[in-house]
Amino acid sequence: MALKRKDLLGIRGLSRDEIDEILNTAELMKYILIQDHKRTPHLQGRSIVTLFYENSTRTRLSFELASKYMSASMANVTAGSSSVAKGECLIDTGKTIESMGVDVVVIRHPVSGAPHILAKHVTASVINAGDGINEHPTQALLDMFTIRQKKGTINNLVVAIIGDILHSRVARSNIWGLTTMGAEVRVAGPATLMPPDIEDMGVKVFYNVDEALKGADVVMGLRLQKERQMKGLLPSIREYTRLYCINKERMLLARKDALIMHPGPINRGVEISSDIAEGEQSTINEQVTNGVAVRMALLYLLTRRNKDAVY
Ligand code: CP
């Protein structure tokens, strides 16, 4: 048993053994998802709260379903409909939630590092469901789980991550995770959407997407984050699409059996063409299914009373 943490705040710093344990547990959890009766007692008596300061469909709903499939009590708090809108600060909100007997708080926040602050002030486990442009660890875990299920391994695969790397917490978490698991990670996008320290993260950097796609085993598109774009970073969406959209012609450069991934939501025809998003190589819907299994695994692993217990 490797995972003995109170919180899951990022992929950075997780060991290969810890990632393997989460993915192995998710495999068992995925088996539950294909049953007619999706109910296990793993989280009986536990309480889970999602605390979201940003919008979400996949992450929030999958945590909710994961909790319910494992018999936990669960509730959702959103910034706009809670006392956050009256000015309550993050720590007070966290302590209020914890005072109601909550075991796990799943937080999404626009500020990088907000989950880390919360984790220091509550005894409940904290799971980062996306913080600013920093990390989205559960997305990377479900992406790695999908790759491992489809390809049998992550080690030695070539993974090309294409698009707005600068604003992407998904890219950062995937880079930390995939390199830890032995993949060659390439990133490609406009120079204005590339973090200045990107090469320190152990990736190969490309500004020509076609070069990055050559021989790739996995092609991962990223959403162009219009809500986080600062003026002047892109000449126009049309120009971006011409140079960086993952389409049929470009996919001919990758391996024939390459996976096409995207965390969603997608901007159809901007970062990925519709035919490619819906084509045979696409894993987009399976990533969503795997998101539930991975989140079930994490909730289970973080709430084990005796973390040395054998599963
Ligand atoms: N991939 C992802 O985080 O999607 P949501 O914003 O819908 O949760």
PDB file of C-alpha atoms and ligand atoms in Angstrom:
ATOM      1  CA  MET A   1       0.000   0.000   0.000  1.00  0.00           C
ATOM      2  CA  ALA A   2       1.582   3.272  -1.101  1.00  0.00           C
ATOM      3  CA  LEU A   3      -0.959   6.101  -0.772  1.00  0.00           C
ATOM      4  CA  LYS A   4      -0.923   7.332   2.822  1.00  0.00           C
ATOM      5  CA  ARG A   5      -1.691  10.989   2.187  1.00  0.00           C
ATOM      6  CA  LYS A   6      -4.441  13.028   3.844  1.00  0.00           C
ATOM      7  CA  ASP A   7      -5.035  15.064   0.660  1.00  0.00           C
ATOM      8  CA  LEU A   8      -4.651  14.879  -3.101  1.00  0.00           C
ATOM      9  CA  LEU A   9      -3.510  18.370  -4.080  1.00  0.00           C
ATOM     10  CA  GLY A  10      -1.513  17.639  -7.221  1.00  0.00           C
ATOM     11  CA  ILE A  11       0.245  15.047  -9.313  1.00  0.00           C
ATOM     12  CA  ARG A  12       3.590  16.774  -8.817  1.00  0.00           C
ATOM     13  CA  GLY A  13       5.413  14.821  -6.134  1.00  0.00           C
ATOM     14  CA  LEU A  14       3.329  11.638  -6.432  1.00  0.00           C
ATOM     15  CA  SER A  15       5.510   8.566  -6.831  1.00  0.00           C
ATOM     16  CA  ARG A  16       5.118   5.949  -9.526  1.00  0.00           C
ATOM     17  CA  ASP A  17       3.912   3.519  -6.829  1.00  0.00           C
ATOM     18  CA  GLU A  18       1.261   5.962  -5.637  1.00  0.00           C
ATOM     19  CA  ILE A  19      -0.025   6.538  -9.174  1.00  0.00           C
ATOM     20  CA  ASP A  20      -0.020   2.796  -9.848  1.00  0.00           C
ATOM     21  CA  GLU A  21      -2.014   2.166  -6.674  1.00  0.00           C
ATOM     22  CA  ILE A  22      -4.662   4.714  -7.663  1.00  0.00           C
ATOM     23  CA  LEU A  23      -4.925   3.294 -11.200  1.00  0.00           C
ATOM     24  CA  ASN A  24      -5.046  -0.302  -9.951  1.00  0.00           C
ATOM     25  CA  THR A  25      -7.826   0.577  -7.493  1.00  0.00           C
ATOM     26  CA  ALA A  26      -9.702   2.407 -10.278  1.00  0.00           C
ATOM     27  CA  GLU A  27      -9.677  -0.811 -12.305  1.00  0.00           C
ATOM     28  CA  LEU A  28     -11.582  -2.542  -9.509  1.00  0.00           C
ATOM     29  CA  MET A  29     -13.954   0.413  -9.244  1.00  0.00           C
ATOM     30  CA  LYS A  30     -14.626   0.398 -12.990  1.00  0.00           C
ATOM     31  CA  TYR A  31     -15.930  -3.140 -12.615  1.00  0.00           C
ATOM     32  CA  ILE A  32     -18.617  -1.773 -10.270  1.00  0.00           C
ATOM     33  CA  LEU A  33     -19.687   0.755 -12.935  1.00  0.00           C
ATOM     34  CA  ILE A  34     -20.664  -1.973 -15.390  1.00  0.00           C
ATOM     35  CA  GLN A  35     -22.971  -3.722 -12.904  1.00  0.00           C
ATOM     36  CA  ASP A  36     -26.742  -3.216 -13.016  1.00  0.00           C
ATOM     37  CA  HIS A  37     -26.674  -2.532  -9.279  1.00  0.00           C
ATOM     38  CA  LYS A  38     -24.032   0.169  -8.829  1.00  0.00           C
ATOM     39  CA  ARG A  39     -23.794   0.255  -5.067  1.00  0.00           C
ATOM     40  CA  THR A  40     -20.961  -0.744  -2.726  1.00  0.00           C
ATOM     41  CA  PRO A  41     -20.546  -0.116   1.020  1.00  0.00           C
ATOM     42  CA  HIS A  42     -16.971   1.272   0.748  1.00  0.00           C
ATOM     43  CA  LEU A  43     -17.946   4.777   1.933  1.00  0.00           C
ATOM     44  CA  GLN A  44     -20.847   3.899   4.213  1.00  0.00           C
ATOM     45  CA  GLY A  45     -20.945   6.425   7.049  1.00  0.00           C
ATOM     46  CA  ARG A  46     -18.650   8.875   5.210  1.00  0.00           C
ATOM     47  CA  SER A  47     -19.602  12.393   4.130  1.00  0.00           C
ATOM     48  CA  ILE A  48     -18.286  14.079   0.988  1.00  0.00           C
ATOM     49  CA  VAL A  49     -18.821  17.722  -0.026  1.00  0.00           C
ATOM     50  CA  THR A  50     -17.914  19.335  -3.336  1.00  0.00           C
ATOM     51  CA  LEU A  51     -17.062  23.045  -3.012  1.00  0.00           C
ATOM     52  CA  PHE A  52     -16.914  24.615  -6.471  1.00  0.00           C
ATOM     53  CA  TYR A  53     -15.973  28.246  -7.132  1.00  0.00           C
ATOM     54  CA  GLU A  54     -15.909  27.569 -10.910  1.00  0.00           C
ATOM     55  CA  ASN A  55     -18.327  25.829 -13.239  1.00  0.00           C
ATOM     56  CA  SER A  56     -18.069  22.128 -13.966  1.00  0.00           C
ATOM     57  CA  THR A  57     -20.087  19.310 -15.465  1.00  0.00           C
ATOM     58  CA  ARG A  58     -17.780  16.280 -15.584  1.00  0.00           C
ATOM     59  CA  THR A  59     -15.688  16.684 -12.447  1.00  0.00           C
ATOM     60  CA  ARG A  60     -18.463  17.670 -10.075  1.00  0.00           C
ATOM     61  CA  LEU A  61     -20.986  15.141 -11.348  1.00  0.00           C
ATOM     62  CA  SER A  62     -18.478  12.298 -11.345  1.00  0.00           C
ATOM     63  CA  PHE A  63     -17.504  13.009  -7.730  1.00  0.00           C
ATOM     64  CA  GLU A  64     -21.200  13.086  -6.839  1.00  0.00           C
ATOM     65  CA  LEU A  65     -21.915   9.778  -8.575  1.00  0.00           C
ATOM     66  CA  ALA A  66     -18.726   8.184  -7.217  1.00  0.00           C
ATOM     67  CA  SER A  67     -19.798   9.110  -3.671  1.00  0.00           C
ATOM     68  CA  LYS A  68     -23.323   7.805  -4.184  1.00  0.00           C
ATOM     69  CA  TYR A  69     -22.226   4.536  -5.828  1.00  0.00           C
ATOM     70  CA  MET A  70     -20.108   3.886  -2.714  1.00  0.00           C
ATOM     71  CA  SER A  71     -22.919   4.733  -0.261  1.00  0.00           C
ATOM     72  CA  ALA A  72     -21.503   8.009   1.121  1.00  0.00           C
ATOM     73  CA  SER A  73     -23.603  10.990   2.187  1.00  0.00           C
ATOM     74  CA  MET A  74     -22.823  13.806  -0.227  1.00  0.00           C
ATOM     75  CA  ALA A  75     -23.693  17.447  -0.872  1.00  0.00           C
ATOM     76  CA  ASN A  76     -22.649  20.146  -3.337  1.00  0.00           C
ATOM     77  CA  VAL A  77     -21.781  23.748  -2.460  1.00  0.00           C
ATOM     78  CA  THR A  78     -21.337  26.305  -5.241  1.00  0.00           C
ATOM     79  CA  ALA A  79     -19.875  29.759  -4.713  1.00  0.00           C
ATOM     80  CA  GLY A  80     -22.777  31.590  -6.326  1.00  0.00           C
ATOM     81  CA  SER A  81     -25.503  30.005  -4.195  1.00  0.00           C
ATOM     82  CA  SER A  82     -23.690  29.874  -0.830  1.00  0.00           C
ATOM     83  CA  SER A  83     -22.427  32.363   1.755  1.00  0.00           C
ATOM     84  CA  VAL A  84     -19.299  32.745  -0.400  1.00  0.00           C
ATOM     85  CA  ALA A  85     -21.445  35.207  -2.364  1.00  0.00           C
ATOM     86  CA  LYS A  86     -21.857  37.202   0.897  1.00  0.00           C
ATOM     87  CA  GLY A  87     -18.076  37.465   1.241  1.00  0.00           C
ATOM     88  CA  GLU A  88     -17.229  34.479   3.435  1.00  0.00           C
ATOM     89  CA  CYS A  89     -13.558  33.581   3.016  1.00  0.00           C
ATOM     90  CA  LEU A  90     -12.275  30.180   1.920  1.00  0.00           C
ATOM     91  CA  ILE A  91     -10.970  29.128   5.339  1.00  0.00           C
ATOM     92  CA  ASP A  92     -14.226  30.036   7.115  1.00  0.00           C
ATOM     93  CA  THR A  93     -16.224  28.193   4.454  1.00  0.00           C
ATOM     94  CA  GLY A  94     -13.951  25.158   4.828  1.00  0.00           C
ATOM     95  CA  LYS A  95     -14.217  25.147   8.621  1.00  0.00           C
ATOM     96  CA  THR A  96     -18.002  25.519   8.383  1.00  0.00           C
ATOM     97  CA  ILE A  97     -18.229  22.505   6.083  1.00  0.00           C
ATOM     98  CA  GLU A  98     -15.889  20.470   8.285  1.00  0.00           C
ATOM     99  CA  SER A  99     -17.886  21.341  11.422  1.00  0.00           C
ATOM    100  CA  MET A 100     -20.783  19.382   9.939  1.00  0.00           C
ATOM    101  CA  GLY A 101     -18.762  16.156  10.111  1.00  0.00           C
ATOM    102  CA  VAL A 102     -17.472  16.048   6.551  1.00  0.00           C
ATOM    103  CA  ASP A 103     -14.646  13.599   5.728  1.00  0.00           C
ATOM    104  CA  VAL A 104     -13.638  14.841   2.263  1.00  0.00           C
ATOM    105  CA  VAL A 105     -13.883  18.288   0.646  1.00  0.00           C
ATOM    106  CA  VAL A 106     -13.478  18.359  -3.134  1.00  0.00           C
ATOM    107  CA  ILE A 107     -12.582  21.899  -4.176  1.00  0.00           C
ATOM    108  CA  ARG A 108     -12.337  23.733  -7.508  1.00  0.00           C
ATOM    109  CA  HIS A 109     -11.067  27.298  -7.300  1.00  0.00           C
ATOM    110  CA  PRO A 110      -9.858  29.927  -9.807  1.00  0.00           C
ATOM    111  CA  VAL A 111      -6.802  30.738  -7.672  1.00  0.00           C
ATOM    112  CA  SER A 112      -3.746  28.459  -7.947  1.00  0.00           C
ATOM    113  CA  GLY A 113      -2.906  27.072  -4.504  1.00  0.00           C
ATOM    114  CA  ALA A 114      -6.375  27.562  -2.934  1.00  0.00           C
ATOM    115  CA  PRO A 115      -6.800  23.799  -2.189  1.00  0.00           C
ATOM    116  CA  HIS A 116      -3.384  23.782  -0.471  1.00  0.00           C
ATOM    117  CA  ILE A 117      -4.489  26.628   1.830  1.00  0.00           C
ATOM    118  CA  LEU A 118      -7.738  24.834   2.632  1.00  0.00           C
ATOM    119  CA  ALA A 119      -5.905  21.563   3.357  1.00  0.00           C
ATOM    120  CA  LYS A 120      -3.740  23.305   5.961  1.00  0.00           C
ATOM    121  CA  HIS A 121      -6.797  24.549   7.852  1.00  0.00           C
ATOM    122  CA  VAL A 122      -9.058  21.493   7.944  1.00  0.00           C
ATOM    123  CA  THR A 123      -8.550  17.951   9.173  1.00  0.00           C
ATOM    124  CA  ALA A 124     -10.828  16.583   6.438  1.00  0.00           C
ATOM    125  CA  SER A 125      -9.141  15.222   3.314  1.00  0.00           C
ATOM    126  CA  VAL A 126      -8.984  17.789   0.511  1.00  0.00           C
ATOM    127  CA  ILE A 127      -9.060  16.834  -3.167  1.00  0.00           C
ATOM    128  CA  ASN A 128      -8.034  19.412  -5.755  1.00  0.00           C
ATOM    129  CA  ALA A 129     -10.624  19.419  -8.554  1.00  0.00           C
ATOM    130  CA  GLY A 130      -8.740  22.147 -10.443  1.00  0.00           C
ATOM    131  CA  ASP A 131      -6.970  25.249  -9.088  1.00  0.00           C
ATOM    132  CA  GLY A 132      -6.349  28.180 -11.414  1.00  0.00           C
ATOM    133  CA  ILE A 133      -3.699  27.291 -13.963  1.00  0.00           C
ATOM    134  CA  ASN A 134      -1.844  25.046 -11.518  1.00  0.00           C
ATOM    135  CA  GLU A 135      -3.149  21.462 -11.481  1.00  0.00           C
ATOM    136  CA  HIS A 136      -6.164  19.256 -12.179  1.00  0.00           C
ATOM    137  CA  PRO A 137      -4.854  16.011 -10.688  1.00  0.00           C
ATOM    138  CA  THR A 138      -7.972  13.853 -10.987  1.00  0.00           C
ATOM    139  CA  GLN A 139      -8.207  14.692 -14.703  1.00  0.00           C
ATOM    140  CA  ALA A 140      -4.623  13.550 -15.252  1.00  0.00           C
ATOM    141  CA  LEU A 141      -5.267  10.362 -13.298  1.00  0.00           C
ATOM    142  CA  LEU A 142      -8.295   9.521 -15.427  1.00  0.00           C
ATOM    143  CA  ASP A 143      -6.293  10.336 -18.559  1.00  0.00           C
ATOM    144  CA  MET A 144      -3.452   8.045 -17.442  1.00  0.00           C
ATOM    145  CA  PHE A 145      -5.982   5.367 -16.523  1.00  0.00           C
ATOM    146  CA  THR A 146      -7.518   5.600 -20.018  1.00  0.00           C
ATOM    147  CA  ILE A 147      -4.111   5.397 -21.710  1.00  0.00           C
ATOM    148  CA  ARG A 148      -3.091   2.417 -19.586  1.00  0.00           C
ATOM    149  CA  GLN A 149      -6.351   0.580 -20.306  1.00  0.00           C
ATOM    150  CA  LYS A 150      -6.075   1.204 -24.054  1.00  0.00           C
ATOM    151  CA  LYS A 151      -2.330   0.712 -24.531  1.00  0.00           C
ATOM    152  CA  GLY A 152      -1.486  -1.656 -21.664  1.00  0.00           C
ATOM    153  CA  THR A 153       1.258   0.669 -20.384  1.00  0.00           C
ATOM    154  CA  ILE A 154       2.282   4.333 -20.221  1.00  0.00           C
ATOM    155  CA  ASN A 155       6.021   3.621 -20.155  1.00  0.00           C
ATOM    156  CA  ASN A 156       7.839   4.657 -23.368  1.00  0.00           C
ATOM    157  CA  LEU A 157       4.705   5.997 -25.103  1.00  0.00           C
ATOM    158  CA  VAL A 158       4.960   9.284 -27.004  1.00  0.00           C
ATOM    159  CA  VAL A 159       2.213  11.655 -25.833  1.00  0.00           C
ATOM    160  CA  ALA A 160       1.659  14.937 -27.713  1.00  0.00           C
ATOM    161  CA  ILE A 161      -0.275  17.601 -25.776  1.00  0.00           C
ATOM    162  CA  ILE A 162      -1.520  20.281 -28.153  1.00  0.00           C
ATOM    163  CA  GLY A 163      -2.870  23.787 -27.575  1.00  0.00           C
ATOM    164  CA  ASP A 164      -3.075  26.341 -24.794  1.00  0.00           C
ATOM    165  CA  ILE A 165      -0.413  24.941 -22.469  1.00  0.00           C
ATOM    166  CA  LEU A 166      -0.007  28.239 -20.582  1.00  0.00           C
ATOM    167  CA  HIS A 167      -3.502  28.271 -19.060  1.00  0.00           C
ATOM    168  CA  SER A 168      -3.936  24.499 -18.794  1.00  0.00           C
ATOM    169  CA  ARG A 169      -3.956  22.861 -15.374  1.00  0.00           C
ATOM    170  CA  VAL A 170      -4.785  19.621 -17.236  1.00  0.00           C
ATOM    171  CA  ALA A 171      -1.527  19.887 -19.196  1.00  0.00           C
ATOM    172  CA  ARG A 172       0.530  20.537 -16.059  1.00  0.00           C
ATOM    173  CA  SER A 173      -0.904  17.587 -14.142  1.00  0.00           C
ATOM    174  CA  ASN A 174      -0.535  15.314 -17.158  1.00  0.00           C
ATOM    175  CA  ILE A 175       3.066  16.387 -17.709  1.00  0.00           C
ATOM    176  CA  TRP A 176       3.975  15.578 -14.078  1.00  0.00           C
ATOM    177  CA  GLY A 177       2.122  12.254 -14.197  1.00  0.00           C
ATOM    178  CA  LEU A 178       3.081  11.002 -17.644  1.00  0.00           C
ATOM    179  CA  THR A 179       6.781  11.769 -17.200  1.00  0.00           C
ATOM    180  CA  THR A 180       6.738  10.017 -13.799  1.00  0.00           C
ATOM    181  CA  MET A 181       5.200   6.983 -15.512  1.00  0.00           C
ATOM    182  CA  GLY A 182       7.927   6.919 -18.180  1.00  0.00           C
ATOM    183  CA  ALA A 183       6.250   8.527 -21.212  1.00  0.00           C
ATOM    184  CA  GLU A 184       7.944  10.938 -23.626  1.00  0.00           C
ATOM    185  CA  VAL A 185       5.805  14.082 -23.419  1.00  0.00           C
ATOM    186  CA  ARG A 186       5.739  16.616 -26.240  1.00  0.00           C
ATOM    187  CA  VAL A 187       3.902  19.921 -25.984  1.00  0.00           C
ATOM    188  CA  ALA A 188       2.929  22.067 -28.960  1.00  0.00           C
ATOM    189  CA  GLY A 189       1.186  25.407 -29.237  1.00  0.00           C
ATOM    190  CA  PRO A 190       1.723  29.067 -30.011  1.00  0.00           C
ATOM    191  CA  ALA A 191       4.760  30.617 -28.300  1.00  0.00           C
ATOM    192  CA  THR A 192       2.429  33.081 -26.577  1.00  0.00           C
ATOM    193  CA  LEU A 193       0.543  30.171 -24.956  1.00  0.00           C
ATOM    194  CA  MET A 194       3.649  28.312 -23.752  1.00  0.00           C
ATOM    195  CA  PRO A 195       4.820  28.772 -20.116  1.00  0.00           C
ATOM    196  CA  PRO A 196       8.362  30.235 -19.958  1.00  0.00           C
ATOM    197  CA  ASP A 197       9.611  27.429 -17.659  1.00  0.00           C
ATOM    198  CA  ILE A 198       8.077  24.606 -19.689  1.00  0.00           C
ATOM    199  CA  GLU A 199      11.365  22.892 -20.613  1.00  0.00           C
ATOM    200  CA  ASP A 200      12.189  22.500 -16.908  1.00  0.00           C
ATOM    201  CA  MET A 201       9.213  20.136 -16.696  1.00  0.00           C
ATOM    202  CA  GLY A 202      11.026  17.473 -18.740  1.00  0.00           C
ATOM    203  CA  VAL A 203       9.032  17.830 -21.980  1.00  0.00           C
ATOM    204  CA  LYS A 204       9.965  18.418 -25.624  1.00  0.00           C
ATOM    205  CA  VAL A 205       8.613  21.744 -26.857  1.00  0.00           C
ATOM    206  CA  PHE A 206       7.282  22.276 -30.409  1.00  0.00           C
ATOM    207  CA  TYR A 207       5.797  25.363 -31.990  1.00  0.00           C
ATOM    208  CA  ASN A 208       4.850  23.441 -35.142  1.00  0.00           C
ATOM    209  CA  VAL A 209       2.053  21.014 -34.292  1.00  0.00           C
ATOM    210  CA  ASP A 210       2.817  18.734 -37.270  1.00  0.00           C
ATOM    211  CA  GLU A 211       6.305  18.071 -35.917  1.00  0.00           C
ATOM    212  CA  ALA A 212       4.907  17.204 -32.485  1.00  0.00           C
ATOM    213  CA  LEU A 213       2.390  14.749 -33.949  1.00  0.00           C
ATOM    214  CA  LYS A 214       4.911  12.667 -35.910  1.00  0.00           C
ATOM    215  CA  GLY A 215       4.835   9.113 -34.539  1.00  0.00           C
ATOM    216  CA  ALA A 216       2.748  10.026 -31.456  1.00  0.00           C
ATOM    217  CA  ASP A 217       0.941   7.193 -29.620  1.00  0.00           C
ATOM    218  CA  VAL A 218      -1.437   9.581 -27.890  1.00  0.00           C
ATOM    219  CA  VAL A 219      -2.672  13.004 -29.047  1.00  0.00           C
ATOM    220  CA  MET A 220      -4.249  15.120 -26.332  1.00  0.00           C
ATOM    221  CA  GLY A 221      -6.099  18.298 -27.304  1.00  0.00           C
ATOM    222  CA  LEU A 222      -6.670  21.072 -24.784  1.00  0.00           C
ATOM    223  CA  ARG A 223      -9.585  23.467 -24.586  1.00  0.00           C
ATOM    224  CA  LEU A 224      -8.751  26.984 -25.694  1.00  0.00           C
ATOM    225  CA  GLN A 225      -9.600  28.712 -22.415  1.00  0.00           C
ATOM    226  CA  LYS A 226     -11.360  31.802 -23.643  1.00  0.00           C
ATOM    227  CA  GLU A 227     -12.210  32.804 -20.044  1.00  0.00           C
ATOM    228  CA  ARG A 228      -8.512  32.904 -19.118  1.00  0.00           C
ATOM    229  CA  GLN A 229      -7.121  34.457 -22.320  1.00  0.00           C
ATOM    230  CA  MET A 230      -5.367  37.736 -21.909  1.00  0.00           C
ATOM    231  CA  LYS A 231      -5.570  40.216 -24.754  1.00  0.00           C
ATOM    232  CA  GLY A 232      -2.884  39.918 -27.407  1.00  0.00           C
ATOM    233  CA  LEU A 233      -1.942  36.257 -26.886  1.00  0.00           C
ATOM    234  CA  LEU A 234      -3.652  35.117 -30.081  1.00  0.00           C
ATOM    235  CA  PRO A 235      -4.043  36.957 -33.387  1.00  0.00           C
ATOM    236  CA  SER A 236      -7.501  35.369 -33.889  1.00  0.00           C
ATOM    237  CA  ILE A 237      -9.385  32.136 -33.226  1.00  0.00           C
ATOM    238  CA  ARG A 238      -9.430  31.488 -36.982  1.00  0.00           C
ATOM    239  CA  GLU A 239      -5.645  31.714 -37.152  1.00  0.00           C
ATOM    240  CA  TYR A 240      -5.303  29.444 -34.108  1.00  0.00           C
ATOM    241  CA  THR A 241      -7.565  26.846 -35.709  1.00  0.00           C
ATOM    242  CA  ARG A 242      -5.634  26.936 -38.986  1.00  0.00           C
ATOM    243  CA  LEU A 243      -2.335  26.320 -37.237  1.00  0.00           C
ATOM    244  CA  TYR A 244      -3.258  24.089 -34.280  1.00  0.00           C
ATOM    245  CA  CYS A 245      -6.639  22.353 -34.744  1.00  0.00           C
ATOM    246  CA  ILE A 246      -6.330  18.554 -34.486  1.00  0.00           C
ATOM    247  CA  ASN A 247      -7.984  17.340 -37.677  1.00  0.00           C
ATOM    248  CA  LYS A 248      -8.000  14.332 -40.003  1.00  0.00           C
ATOM    249  CA  GLU A 249      -5.053  15.491 -42.113  1.00  0.00           C
ATOM    250  CA  ARG A 250      -2.870  16.184 -39.097  1.00  0.00           C
ATOM    251  CA  MET A 251      -3.747  12.854 -37.468  1.00  0.00           C
ATOM    252  CA  LEU A 252      -2.169  11.069 -40.454  1.00  0.00           C
ATOM    253  CA  LEU A 253       1.175  12.130 -38.956  1.00  0.00           C
ATOM    254  CA  ALA A 254       0.570  10.273 -35.681  1.00  0.00           C
ATOM    255  CA  ARG A 255       0.685   6.498 -35.346  1.00  0.00           C
ATOM    256  CA  LYS A 256      -2.183   4.713 -37.051  1.00  0.00           C
ATOM    257  CA  ASP A 257      -3.469   3.440 -33.709  1.00  0.00           C
ATOM    258  CA  ALA A 258      -2.957   6.731 -31.844  1.00  0.00           C
ATOM    259  CA  LEU A 259      -5.494   7.642 -29.183  1.00  0.00           C
ATOM    260  CA  ILE A 260      -7.224  11.007 -29.497  1.00  0.00           C
ATOM    261  CA  MET A 261      -7.968  12.492 -26.088  1.00  0.00           C
ATOM    262  CA  HIS A 262      -9.527  15.681 -24.784  1.00  0.00           C
ATOM    263  CA  PRO A 263     -10.530  16.526 -21.186  1.00  0.00           C
ATOM    264  CA  GLY A 264     -13.658  18.363 -22.332  1.00  0.00           C
ATOM    265  CA  PRO A 265     -15.564  20.517 -22.724  1.00  0.00           C
ATOM    266  CA  ILE A 266     -14.475  20.824 -26.355  1.00  0.00           C
ATOM    267  CA  ASN A 267     -14.672  23.834 -28.643  1.00  0.00           C
ATOM    268  CA  ARG A 268     -15.703  21.939 -31.768  1.00  0.00           C
ATOM    269  CA  GLY A 269     -13.810  23.053 -34.841  1.00  0.00           C
ATOM    270  CA  VAL A 270     -11.391  25.195 -32.809  1.00  0.00           C
ATOM    271  CA  GLU A 271      -8.898  22.893 -31.059  1.00  0.00           C
ATOM    272  CA  ILE A 272     -10.343  19.644 -32.451  1.00  0.00           C
ATOM    273  CA  SER A 273     -12.547  18.881 -35.455  1.00  0.00           C
ATOM    274  CA  SER A 274     -15.924  17.206 -34.863  1.00  0.00           C
ATOM    275  CA  ASP A 275     -15.149  14.156 -37.024  1.00  0.00           C
ATOM    276  CA  ILE A 276     -11.969  13.484 -35.061  1.00  0.00           C
ATOM    277  CA  ALA A 277     -13.667  14.045 -31.686  1.00  0.00           C
ATOM    278  CA  GLU A 278     -16.318  11.499 -32.619  1.00  0.00           C
ATOM    279  CA  GLY A 279     -14.108   9.132 -34.612  1.00  0.00           C
ATOM    280  CA  GLU A 280     -12.986   5.602 -33.764  1.00  0.00           C
ATOM    281  CA  GLN A 281      -9.685   6.694 -32.221  1.00  0.00           C
ATOM    282  CA  SER A 282     -11.356   9.150 -29.846  1.00  0.00           C
ATOM    283  CA  THR A 283     -11.474   8.220 -26.149  1.00  0.00           C
ATOM    284  CA  ILE A 284     -13.376  11.342 -25.064  1.00  0.00           C
ATOM    285  CA  ASN A 285     -16.490   9.536 -23.803  1.00  0.00           C
ATOM    286  CA  GLU A 286     -14.482   6.738 -22.222  1.00  0.00           C
ATOM    287  CA  GLN A 287     -12.423   9.344 -20.348  1.00  0.00           C
ATOM    288  CA  VAL A 288     -15.672  10.561 -18.785  1.00  0.00           C
ATOM    289  CA  THR A 289     -16.621   7.019 -17.702  1.00  0.00           C
ATOM    290  CA  ASN A 290     -13.129   6.453 -16.324  1.00  0.00           C
ATOM    291  CA  GLY A 291     -13.411   9.708 -14.392  1.00  0.00           C
ATOM    292  CA  VAL A 292     -16.041   8.116 -12.168  1.00  0.00           C
ATOM    293  CA  ALA A 293     -13.879   5.023 -11.539  1.00  0.00           C
ATOM    294  CA  VAL A 294     -10.788   7.091 -10.715  1.00  0.00           C
ATOM    295  CA  ARG A 295     -12.715   9.362  -8.345  1.00  0.00           C
ATOM    296  CA  MET A 296     -14.246   6.313  -6.618  1.00  0.00           C
ATOM    297  CA  ALA A 297     -10.724   4.966  -6.157  1.00  0.00           C
ATOM    298  CA  LEU A 298      -9.440   8.232  -4.703  1.00  0.00           C
ATOM    299  CA  LEU A 299     -12.328   8.661  -2.289  1.00  0.00           C
ATOM    300  CA  TYR A 300     -11.779   5.116  -1.102  1.00  0.00           C
ATOM    301  CA  LEU A 301      -7.999   5.398  -0.747  1.00  0.00           C
ATOM    302  CA  LEU A 302      -8.093   8.752   1.066  1.00  0.00           C
ATOM    303  CA  THR A 303     -10.742   7.665   3.560  1.00  0.00           C
ATOM    304  CA  ARG A 304      -9.405   4.248   4.528  1.00  0.00           C
ATOM    305  CA  ARG A 305      -9.445   4.314   8.326  1.00  0.00           C
ATOM    306  CA  ASN A 306      -6.365   2.133   8.479  1.00  0.00           C
ATOM    307  CA  LYS A 307      -4.291   3.069   5.457  1.00  0.00           C
ATOM    308  CA  ASP A 308      -2.238  -0.115   5.747  1.00  0.00           C
ATOM    309  CA  ALA A 309      -5.357  -2.240   5.324  1.00  0.00           C
ATOM    310  CA  VAL A 310      -5.312  -4.630   2.391  1.00  0.00           C
ATOM    311  CA  TYR A 311      -8.018  -3.904  -0.183  1.00  0.00           C
TER     312      TYR A 311
HETATM  313  N1   CP B   1     -12.525  18.202 -17.730  1.00  0.00           N
HETATM  314  C1   CP B   1     -13.173  18.936 -16.829  1.00  0.00           C
HETATM  315  O1   CP B   1     -12.625  19.335 -15.798  1.00  0.00           O
HETATM  316  O2   CP B   1     -14.474  19.194 -17.163  1.00  0.00           O
HETATM  317  P1   CP B   1     -15.495  20.020 -16.252  1.00  0.00           P
HETATM  318  O3   CP B   1     -15.048  21.455 -16.255  1.00  0.00           O
HETATM  319  O4   CP B   1     -16.828  19.831 -16.949  1.00  0.00           O
HETATM  320  O5   CP B   1     -15.478  19.450 -14.877  1.00  0.00           O
END
